[in-house]
Coordinates of N, CA and C in Angstrom, one line a residue:
M1 N 73.1 -26.4 -84.9 CA 74.6 -26.3 -84.1 C 75.4 -25.9 -84.8
T2 N 75.9 -26.2 -85.7 CA 76.5 -25.2 -86.8 C 76.5 -23.7 -86.8
D3 N 75.3 -23.5 -86.5 CA 75.4 -21.7 -86.8 C 75.5 -21.5 -85.4
S4 N 75.7 -21.9 -84.3 CA 75.9 -21.0 -83.2 C 77.5 -21.7 -82.7
I5 N 78.0 -22.4 -83.3 CA 79.7 -22.4 -83.6 C 80.0 -21.0 -84.2
F6 N 79.3 -21.1 -85.6 CA 80.1 -19.9 -86.4 C 79.4 -18.3 -85.7
N7 N 78.6 -18.3 -85.3 CA 77.9 -17.5 -84.6 C 79.2 -17.0 -83.4
K8 N 79.8 -17.9 -82.3 CA 80.6 -17.6 -81.4 C 82.1 -17.2 -82.1
L9 N 82.1 -18.1 -83.0 CA 83.7 -17.7 -83.5 C 83.4 -16.5 -84.4
A10 N 82.5 -15.8 -84.9 CA 82.2 -14.5 -85.0 C 82.4 -13.5 -84.2
A11 N 81.9 -13.6 -83.2 CA 81.8 -13.0 -81.7 C 83.3 -12.9 -81.2
V12 N 83.7 -13.9 -80.8 CA 85.2 -13.9 -80.5 C 85.8 -13.0 -81.9
T13 N 86.2 -13.2 -82.8 CA 87.0 -12.5 -83.9 C 86.7 -11.0 -83.7
L14 N 85.6 -10.4 -83.8 CA 85.0 -9.2 -83.3 C 85.3 -8.3 -82.8
G15 N 85.5 -9.5 -81.3 CA 86.0 -8.6 -80.0 C 87.1 -8.7 -79.9
T16 N 88.2 -9.6 -81.0 CA 89.5 -9.4 -81.1 C 89.9 -8.6 -81.7
A17 N 89.0 -8.3 -82.5 CA 89.4 -7.1 -83.7 C 89.6 -5.5 -83.0
L18 N 88.1 -5.2 -82.4 CA 88.0 -4.6 -81.4 C 89.3 -4.2 -80.4
I19 N 89.6 -5.3 -80.0 CA 91.0 -4.8 -79.1 C 91.3 -4.4 -79.5
F20 N 92.5 -4.9 -80.6 CA 93.5 -4.6 -81.2 C 93.3 -2.8 -81.9
A21 N 92.4 -3.0 -82.1 CA 91.9 -1.6 -83.1 C 92.0 -0.2 -81.5
V22 N 91.5 -0.8 -80.5 CA 91.2 -0.1 -79.5 C 92.8 -0.2 -78.8
G23 N 93.8 -0.5 -79.0 CA 95.1 -0.6 -78.6 C 95.7 0.3 -79.1
E24 N 95.5 -0.1 -80.1 CA 96.2 0.7 -81.2 C 96.0 2.4 -81.1
T25 N 94.9 2.5 -81.1 CA 95.1 3.7 -80.9 C 95.0 4.7 -79.7
M26 N 95.2 3.7 -78.8 CA 95.5 4.2 -77.3 C 96.9 4.4 -77.4
P27 N 97.3 5.9 -76.8 CA 98.7 6.4 -76.7 C 99.4 5.6 -75.8
V28 N 100.7 5.7 -75.8 CA 101.1 4.8 -74.6 C 101.9 6.3 -73.8
Q29 N 101.4 6.1 -72.9 CA 101.6 7.0 -71.7 C 103.1 7.0 -70.9
A30 N 104.0 8.0 -71.1 CA 105.3 7.5 -70.8 C 105.3 7.6 -69.1
K31 N 106.0 7.2 -68.3 CA 106.3 7.1 -66.9 C 106.7 8.6 -66.7
Q32 N 106.2 8.7 -65.3 CA 106.6 10.5 -64.6 C 107.6 10.1 -63.9
L33 N 108.7 10.3 -63.5 CA 109.6 10.1 -62.7 C 109.9 11.3 -62.0
T34 N 109.8 11.1 -60.4 CA 109.8 12.2 -59.4 C 111.0 12.0 -58.6
Y35 N 111.3 12.8 -58.1 CA 112.9 12.6 -56.8 C 112.7 13.5 -55.6
N36 N 113.1 13.2 -54.7 CA 113.3 14.2 -53.5 C 114.7 14.8 -53.0
F37 N 115.1 16.0 -53.0 CA 116.5 15.9 -52.9 C 116.4 16.7 -51.8
S38 N 117.7 16.4 -51.1 CA 118.0 18.0 -49.7 C 119.6 17.7 -49.6
N39 N 120.3 19.2 -49.0 CA 121.8 18.9 -48.6 C 121.6 18.2 -47.1
E40 N 122.8 18.2 -46.9 CA 123.4 17.5 -45.4 C 122.7 17.7 -44.7
N41 N 122.2 19.3 -44.2 CA 121.7 19.7 -42.6 C 120.4 20.1 -43.5
K42 N 119.7 19.7 -44.7 CA 118.5 20.2 -44.4 C 117.7 20.9 -44.9
T43 N 118.6 22.4 -44.9 CA 118.0 23.6 -45.5 C 117.7 23.8 -46.8
L44 N 118.4 22.9 -47.6 CA 117.8 22.8 -49.2 C 116.8 21.4 -49.4
T45 N 115.7 21.1 -49.5 CA 114.9 20.6 -49.8 C 113.9 20.6 -51.3
G46 N 113.5 19.8 -51.9 CA 113.1 20.2 -52.9 C 112.5 18.5 -53.4
T47 N 111.6 18.9 -54.9 CA 111.1 18.0 -55.6 C 111.5 17.9 -57.2
F48 N 112.1 17.0 -57.8 CA 111.6 17.3 -59.2 C 111.0 16.3 -60.2
S49 N 110.6 16.7 -60.9 CA 110.0 15.5 -61.2 C 110.0 15.7 -63.3
F50 N 110.2 14.5 -64.0 CA 110.2 14.5 -65.7 C 110.0 13.6 -66.0
D51 N 109.4 13.5 -67.5 CA 109.2 12.3 -67.9 C 109.8 11.6 -68.4
Q52 N 110.1 10.2 -68.4 CA 110.9 9.1 -68.5 C 111.3 9.2 -69.6
A53 N 110.8 9.4 -71.2 CA 111.0 9.4 -72.6 C 112.0 10.4 -72.7
A54 N 112.1 11.6 -71.8 CA 112.7 12.4 -71.8 C 114.6 12.3 -71.4
A55 N 114.3 11.3 -71.0 CA 115.6 10.8 -70.7 C 116.4 10.1 -71.3
D56 N 116.3 9.6 -72.7 CA 116.8 9.3 -73.8 C 118.1 9.3 -73.6
D57 N 118.4 10.6 -73.8 CA 119.6 11.3 -73.9 C 120.2 11.6 -72.7
Q58 N 120.2 10.9 -71.7 CA 120.8 11.4 -69.9 C 120.6 12.7 -69.5
Q59 N 120.4 13.5 -70.4 CA 119.8 14.6 -69.7 C 118.3 15.5 -70.1
V60 N 117.9 15.9 -69.3 CA 116.2 16.8 -69.1 C 116.3 17.8 -68.9
T61 N 115.6 18.8 -69.3 CA 116.1 20.2 -69.8 C 114.4 20.7 -69.2
I62 N 114.0 21.9 -69.0 CA 113.0 22.8 -68.5 C 112.1 22.7 -70.0
A63 N 112.9 22.8 -71.0 CA 112.4 22.6 -72.5 C 111.3 21.0 -72.7
E64 N 112.3 20.1 -72.0 CA 111.7 18.6 -71.9 C 110.7 18.5 -71.1
G65 N 110.2 19.3 -70.2 CA 109.8 19.4 -69.2 C 109.7 19.0 -68.0
L66 N 110.9 19.1 -67.7 CA 111.4 18.9 -66.4 C 110.9 20.1 -65.4
K67 N 110.3 19.7 -63.9 CA 109.8 20.4 -63.0 C 110.4 20.8 -61.5
I68 N 110.8 21.9 -61.3 CA 111.4 22.1 -59.8 C 110.6 22.5 -58.9
F69 N 110.8 21.8 -57.7 CA 110.0 22.6 -56.5 C 111.3 22.4 -55.7
A70 N 111.6 24.0 -54.9 CA 113.1 23.7 -53.9 C 112.4 24.8 -52.8
T71 N 112.7 24.7 -51.7 CA 112.7 25.5 -50.6 C 114.3 25.3 -50.2
Y72 N 114.8 27.4 -50.2 CA 115.9 26.9 -49.2 C 116.3 28.2 -48.4
N73 N 116.1 27.8 -47.1 CA 116.0 29.1 -45.8 C 114.6 30.0 -46.3
H74 N 113.6 29.5 -46.0 CA 112.5 29.2 -46.1 C 112.0 30.1 -47.2
Q75 N 112.7 30.2 -48.7 CA 112.4 30.9 -49.6 C 111.9 29.8 -50.8
F76 N 111.0 30.2 -51.4 CA 110.7 28.7 -52.4 C 111.2 29.2 -53.7
Y77 N 112.1 28.2 -54.6 CA 112.2 28.5 -55.8 C 111.3 27.2 -56.8
T78 N 111.8 27.4 -58.3 CA 111.2 26.6 -59.5 C 111.8 26.5 -60.2
E79 N 111.3 26.0 -61.1 CA 112.1 26.2 -62.5 C 112.6 27.4 -63.4
A80 N 111.3 28.5 -62.9 CA 111.3 29.8 -63.3 C 112.7 30.4 -63.2
N81 N 113.3 30.2 -61.7 CA 114.4 30.9 -61.2 C 116.0 30.2 -62.2
D82 N 115.7 29.5 -62.8 CA 117.0 29.0 -63.4 C 116.6 28.4 -64.7
P83 N 116.6 29.3 -65.9 CA 116.0 28.5 -67.1 C 116.7 27.5 -67.5
L84 N 118.2 27.6 -67.3 CA 119.0 26.5 -67.6 C 119.1 25.3 -66.9
A85 N 117.9 25.3 -65.8 CA 118.3 24.2 -64.9 C 118.3 22.8 -65.7
S86 N 118.8 21.8 -65.8 CA 118.4 20.2 -66.1 C 118.9 19.1 -65.0
V87 N 118.7 17.9 -65.3 CA 118.7 16.9 -64.6 C 119.5 15.5 -65.6
L88 N 120.8 15.6 -65.3 CA 121.5 14.3 -66.1 C 121.3 13.0 -65.1
T89 N 120.9 11.9 -66.3 CA 120.7 10.4 -65.1 C 121.1 9.9 -66.3
D90 N 120.7 8.2 -65.7 CA 121.0 7.3 -67.4 C 120.0 7.6 -67.8
F91 N 120.1 6.4 -68.5 CA 119.2 6.4 -70.1 C 117.8 5.7 -69.4
S92 N 117.7 5.5 -68.3 CA 116.4 5.1 -67.8 C 115.7 6.3 -66.7
G93 N 116.4 7.0 -67.0 CA 115.7 8.0 -65.9 C 116.5 7.7 -64.5
T94 N 117.3 7.0 -64.2 CA 117.5 6.9 -62.6 C 118.8 7.6 -62.3
I95 N 118.4 8.0 -61.0 CA 119.6 9.1 -60.4 C 120.1 7.6 -59.3
L96 N 121.6 7.5 -59.2 CA 121.7 7.1 -57.8 C 123.0 8.2 -57.7
N97 N 122.7 7.9 -55.9 CA 123.7 9.0 -55.1 C 124.8 9.1 -55.3
Q98 N 125.9 10.1 -55.4 CA 126.9 9.8 -55.3 C 127.6 9.0 -57.0
A99 N 127.1 9.3 -57.8 CA 127.5 8.6 -59.0 C 127.7 9.9 -60.4
G100 N 127.9 11.1 -59.7 CA 128.0 11.9 -60.4 C 126.4 12.4 -61.3
L101 N 125.4 12.0 -61.0 CA 124.2 12.2 -61.8 C 123.3 13.2 -60.8
G102 N 122.1 13.6 -61.5 CA 121.6 14.5 -60.2 C 120.9 15.8 -61.4
L103 N 120.7 16.9 -60.5 CA 120.0 18.1 -60.7 C 121.4 19.0 -60.6
N104 N 120.9 19.8 -61.8 CA 122.0 21.1 -62.2 C 121.0 22.1 -62.1
F105 N 121.0 23.1 -60.7 CA 120.2 24.4 -60.5 C 120.8 24.9 -60.1
T106 N 120.6 26.5 -60.5 CA 121.6 27.8 -60.1 C 120.5 29.1 -59.9
P107 N 119.6 28.7 -59.0 CA 119.0 30.2 -58.7 C 120.2 30.7 -57.7
S108 N 119.9 32.4 -58.0 CA 120.4 33.2 -57.1 C 120.9 33.2 -55.9
T109 N 120.7 32.2 -54.8 CA 121.7 31.9 -53.7 C 122.1 30.8 -53.5
F110 N 122.0 29.6 -54.3 CA 122.4 28.6 -54.2 C 123.0 27.7 -55.5
N111 N 123.8 26.9 -55.0 CA 123.9 26.0 -56.9 C 123.9 24.8 -56.3
V112 N 123.0 23.7 -56.6 CA 123.5 22.5 -56.9 C 123.7 22.0 -58.3
Y113 N 124.8 21.4 -58.1 CA 125.5 20.6 -59.0 C 125.5 19.4 -58.8
R114 N 124.6 18.5 -59.6 CA 124.9 16.6 -59.4 C 124.7 16.3 -57.7
D115 N 125.8 16.1 -57.4 CA 125.5 15.8 -55.9 C 126.2 16.9 -54.6
S116 N 126.3 18.0 -55.4 CA 127.0 19.0 -54.2 C 126.7 20.3 -54.5
F117 N 126.0 20.4 -52.7 CA 125.3 21.7 -52.8 C 126.5 22.9 -52.4
I118 N 126.0 24.2 -52.9 CA 126.9 25.5 -52.3 C 126.2 26.5 -51.9
D119 N 126.1 26.8 -51.1 CA 125.6 27.8 -50.5 C 126.6 29.3 -51.4
L120 N 126.0 30.1 -52.6 CA 126.8 31.3 -53.0 C 127.1 32.4 -52.2
N121 N 126.3 32.4 -51.1 CA 126.5 33.3 -49.8 C 127.6 33.0 -49.0
D122 N 127.9 32.1 -49.0 CA 129.0 31.7 -47.8 C 130.4 31.4 -48.5
S123 N 131.0 32.1 -48.1 CA 132.5 32.0 -48.6 C 133.4 31.1 -48.1
T124 N 133.2 30.3 -47.4 CA 134.1 28.9 -46.4 C 133.9 27.8 -46.9
A125 N 134.2 27.0 -46.9 CA 134.0 25.3 -47.1 C 132.8 25.1 -46.5
T126 N 132.4 25.2 -45.4 CA 131.4 25.3 -44.5 C 130.1 25.4 -45.9
G127 N 130.1 26.1 -46.9 CA 129.0 26.4 -47.5 C 128.5 25.1 -48.4
V128 N 129.8 24.1 -48.6 CA 129.6 23.0 -49.7 C 129.5 21.7 -48.6
Q129 N 128.0 21.1 -49.3 CA 127.5 19.9 -48.6 C 127.1 18.7 -49.7
T130 N 127.2 18.0 -49.3 CA 126.4 16.6 -50.5 C 124.6 16.8 -50.4
I131 N 124.8 16.1 -51.7 CA 123.1 16.3 -52.1 C 122.7 14.8 -52.0
T132 N 121.5 14.6 -51.7 CA 121.0 13.1 -51.8 C 119.6 13.2 -52.4
Y133 N 119.6 12.0 -53.4 CA 118.2 12.0 -53.6 C 117.6 10.8 -53.6
A134 N 116.4 11.0 -53.6 CA 115.4 9.8 -53.2 C 114.3 9.6 -54.4
S135 N 114.0 8.7 -54.9 CA 112.6 8.4 -55.9 C 111.9 8.2 -55.1
V136 N 110.7 8.9 -55.9 CA 109.3 9.1 -55.2 C 108.5 7.8 -55.9
P137 N 108.0 6.5 -55.6 CA 107.2 5.8 -56.0 C 105.8 6.3 -56.3
E138 N 105.8 6.2 -57.8 CA 104.5 6.4 -58.8 C 103.2 6.2 -57.9
P139 N 102.1 7.3 -57.9 CA 100.9 6.9 -57.2 C 100.3 5.9 -57.4
S140 N 100.4 5.4 -58.4 CA 99.7 4.2 -59.3 C 100.1 2.8 -58.3
F141 N 101.5 2.7 -58.0 CA 102.0 1.6 -57.7 C 101.8 1.9 -56.2
M142 N 101.9 3.0 -55.6 CA 101.2 3.3 -53.9 C 99.5 2.8 -53.8
L143 N 98.9 3.2 -55.4 CA 97.5 2.3 -54.9 C 97.5 1.4 -54.8
G144 N 98.2 0.6 -55.6 CA 98.5 -1.0 -56.0 C 98.9 -1.6 -54.7
L145 N 99.8 -1.1 -53.9 CA 99.9 -1.7 -52.7 C 98.9 -1.5 -51.3
S146 N 98.5 -0.4 -51.7 CA 97.3 -0.2 -50.7 C 96.3 -1.0 -50.7
V147 N 95.7 -1.4 -52.2 CA 94.8 -2.6 -52.7 C 95.1 -3.7 -51.8
F148 N 96.4 -4.0 -52.0 CA 97.2 -5.2 -51.8 C 96.9 -5.3 -50.4
G149 N 97.6 -4.5 -49.5 CA 97.5 -4.6 -48.3 C 95.6 -4.9 -47.5
L150 N 95.5 -4.0 -48.2 CA 93.8 -4.2 -47.6 C 93.4 -5.1 -47.6
G151 N 93.7 -6.0 -49.0 CA 92.8 -7.3 -49.2 C 93.6 -8.4 -47.8
L152 N 94.7 -7.9 -47.9 CA 95.5 -9.2 -47.0 C 95.3 -8.8 -45.5
F153 N 94.9 -7.6 -44.9 CA 94.0 -6.9 -43.9 C 92.5 -8.2 -43.8
L154 N 91.7 -7.6 -44.7 CA 90.5 -8.1 -44.8 C 90.6 -9.9 -44.7
A155 N 91.5 -10.7 -45.3 CA 91.0 -11.7 -45.5 C 91.7 -12.3 -43.9
K156 N 92.6 -11.8 -43.2 CA 93.3 -12.3 -42.2 C 92.2 -12.0 -41.1
K157 N 91.7 -10.6 -41.2 CA 90.4 -10.3 -40.4 C 89.0 -11.3 -40.7
T158 N 88.9 -11.9 -41.6 CA 87.7 -12.8 -41.8 C 88.3 -14.1 -41.7
A159 N 89.2 -14.7 -41.6 CA 90.0 -16.0 -41.3 C 89.9 -15.8 -39.7
S160 N 90.0 -14.5 -38.9 CA 90.2 -14.4 -37.6 C 88.7 -15.0 -36.8
S161 N 87.9 -13.9 -37.6 CA 86.3 -14.1 -37.3 C 85.7 -15.5 -37.4
R162 N 86.5 -16.0 -38.5 CA 85.9 -17.7 -38.6 C 86.5 -18.4 -37.8
S163 N 87.4 -18.7 -37.4 CA 88.1 -19.0 -36.4 C 87.5 -19.0 -34.9
S164 N 86.9 -17.9 -34.8 CA 86.4 -17.2 -33.2 C 85.0 -17.8 -33.1
S165 N 84.7 -17.9 -34.5 CA 83.2 -18.6 -34.1 C 82.7 -20.0 -34.5
T166 N 84.5 -20.6 -34.8 CA 84.0 -21.8 -34.6 C 84.5 -22.4 -33.2
K167 N 85.2 -21.6 -32.6 CA 85.4 -21.7 -31.2 C 84.0 -22.0 -30.2
A168 N 83.0 -21.0 -30.7 CA 82.4 -20.7 -29.5 C 80.8 -22.1 -29.5

């Protein structure tokens, strides 16, 4: 009997040591943040993304992994159209609308400067519009919500079929 207790204890100790050893070698993955953006009349729409760890100094640059995809007047633009593009965030990578944070992106035809959009070919004041940002949830978060919703649906469906079978 004493041997079986020691065998179980040894197995648990070995298992725990393996868990910690594997946990130490697995790299920590930083969260990828994605934002949609658009001007008031939606002639400019786009998405940009970056690694949350890059926002540690409040500015994320292309060299730090900033990716930009935008469409303006049926033309496509990426970070290659402005090698100096950057995003200004708080320290956690969050961008709040009209808080002086956001994308700095100037291809040849327009300028996005944080919460302002300027059409560089429009010399009137109508070329200036507000930019809005919307955070896009992570795919893993969306998958979790989907599984949770499916579970609730199936539970409701099972409960419904049980109640109808008890009535018969």
